[in-house]
Amino acid sequence: MKKLLALLLSLVMVLCLAACGGTAADSGDAGDAADDTSAGDAADAGDTADDAGDAASGDLITVGFAQVGHESDWRTASTKSAQDVFSEANGYELKFVDCDNDSATQLEAVRTFVQEEVDYIIIDPIVSTGWDTVLTECEDAGIPVIVIDRTIDDSDKYVSWVGSDFLVEGQACGEWLKAYAAAKGIEELNILVIEGSVGASATIGRTDGFKEIADREGWTILDSQSGDFTEAGGQEVMESYCQSYEGQFNVVICQNDNEAAGAMTAMDTAGVTYGVGGDVILVSFDANRPYVQMVLDGKLNANFECNPMAAPTVSEIIQQLEAGETPEKEVYVTESWFVAEDDVTSITVNGEEQECIVVTQEVVDNRPY
Ligand code: AHR
């Protein structure tokens, strides 16, 4: 009889648990059951929180940005511009990766964005080649890619590019140097170039543009080496130039501001004077505010702007895509040329007259970055 009662009780419990959706395992221990319940609740609460988060971010546009790195003041300004524009307050969620100037890291970042199913991908390509496969992957995933600053030269599988005309920057530098040397009565130009990072379109364009004018004018480019767009790189290259070409050069072209800072340190140590009234004409690219101040101070003779503020235009492009419109394939940012003296106030580049802005304190104070 006892056995029959126990059997009946077990049967009732099993039926009851089955009705409540439990399992035989759950029924084995009340503590386990309680744990399972709380664990389940926690998971459910997490799901609910996620759902709430999804709901809250439902209107946010997710943007993955594979940034070159943090090698220069210009790069810092570019990153800040993106972080300001692609903020939650502006309706975006930004996934930012600093690729530390490593192409493999940058490809991996883009692939991670694809896996994460972001809405848009922004790439500032460290180098201009090797992009077609990963851009095809983005295209297959239906994620529009917008390229900024540097160009991609071996694929057109992106919606838009926003950036600078690096060739024109280099040509403008050459045309200004020609006019400045003529104004100062300098007949022979012996030039050292500190290039940017190898394979970057910024380096390629500036080098080619300047060389075009140098070749046309018959100037001597004594040497042209990469300083990797960094202050340390600029200093290292200039230290070696000061030894190898002692007393032989009167122009140093640095392809960005940070390299120019490094070159100044090296020339200070070597006892070479530069800038207005110096032994060497010193020129830079980027025109970050502290370096436009150096133009005003006469430490740099000229500085050719590279505008890092692409993000607002990229946001406009994204909004166009959201509205089903077709953005422009190429958008050039506007740029200015800054000079220390008023000998040359305009140059002609590719048949177009362009202003050279003689820097005043007001010009420095109004620089946006
Ligand atoms: O691609 C733009 C260049 O990259 C800037 O001139 C330089 O400062 C940066 O590192």
Short mmCIF file of C-alpha atoms and ligand atoms in Angstrom, two decimals, residues 71-72 74-75 149-150 202 206 229 255-256 286 306, ligand 1:
data_model
loop_
_atom_site.label_atom_id
_atom_site.label_comp_id
_atom_site.label_asym_id
_atom_site.label_seq_id
_atom_site.Cartn_x
_atom_site.Cartn_y
_atom_site.Cartn_z
CA GLU A 71 50.90 59.26 -35.97
CA SER A 72 50.35 63.00 -36.27
CA TRP A 74 46.54 65.96 -38.25
CA ARG A 75 45.40 62.44 -37.42
CA ASP A 149 41.41 61.31 -46.79
CA ARG A 150 43.71 58.88 -48.62
CA ALA A 202 49.17 61.41 -49.42
CA ARG A 206 52.75 65.18 -52.70
CA PHE A 229 54.58 61.14 -41.00
CA GLN A 255 55.42 66.15 -46.03
CA ASN A 256 53.69 66.85 -42.71
CA ASP A 286 48.97 69.94 -42.99
CA CYS A 306 45.62 69.18 -45.69
O1 AHR B 1 46.76 61.29 -45.03
C1 AHR B 1 46.95 62.54 -44.49
C2 AHR B 1 48.30 62.61 -43.87
O2 AHR B 1 48.39 61.62 -42.89
C3 AHR B 1 48.63 63.90 -43.16
O3 AHR B 1 49.32 64.80 -43.94
C4 AHR B 1 49.54 63.39 -42.11
O4 AHR B 1 49.82 64.32 -41.10
C5 AHR B 1 48.84 62.20 -41.69
O5 AHR B 1 49.53 61.37 -40.88
#
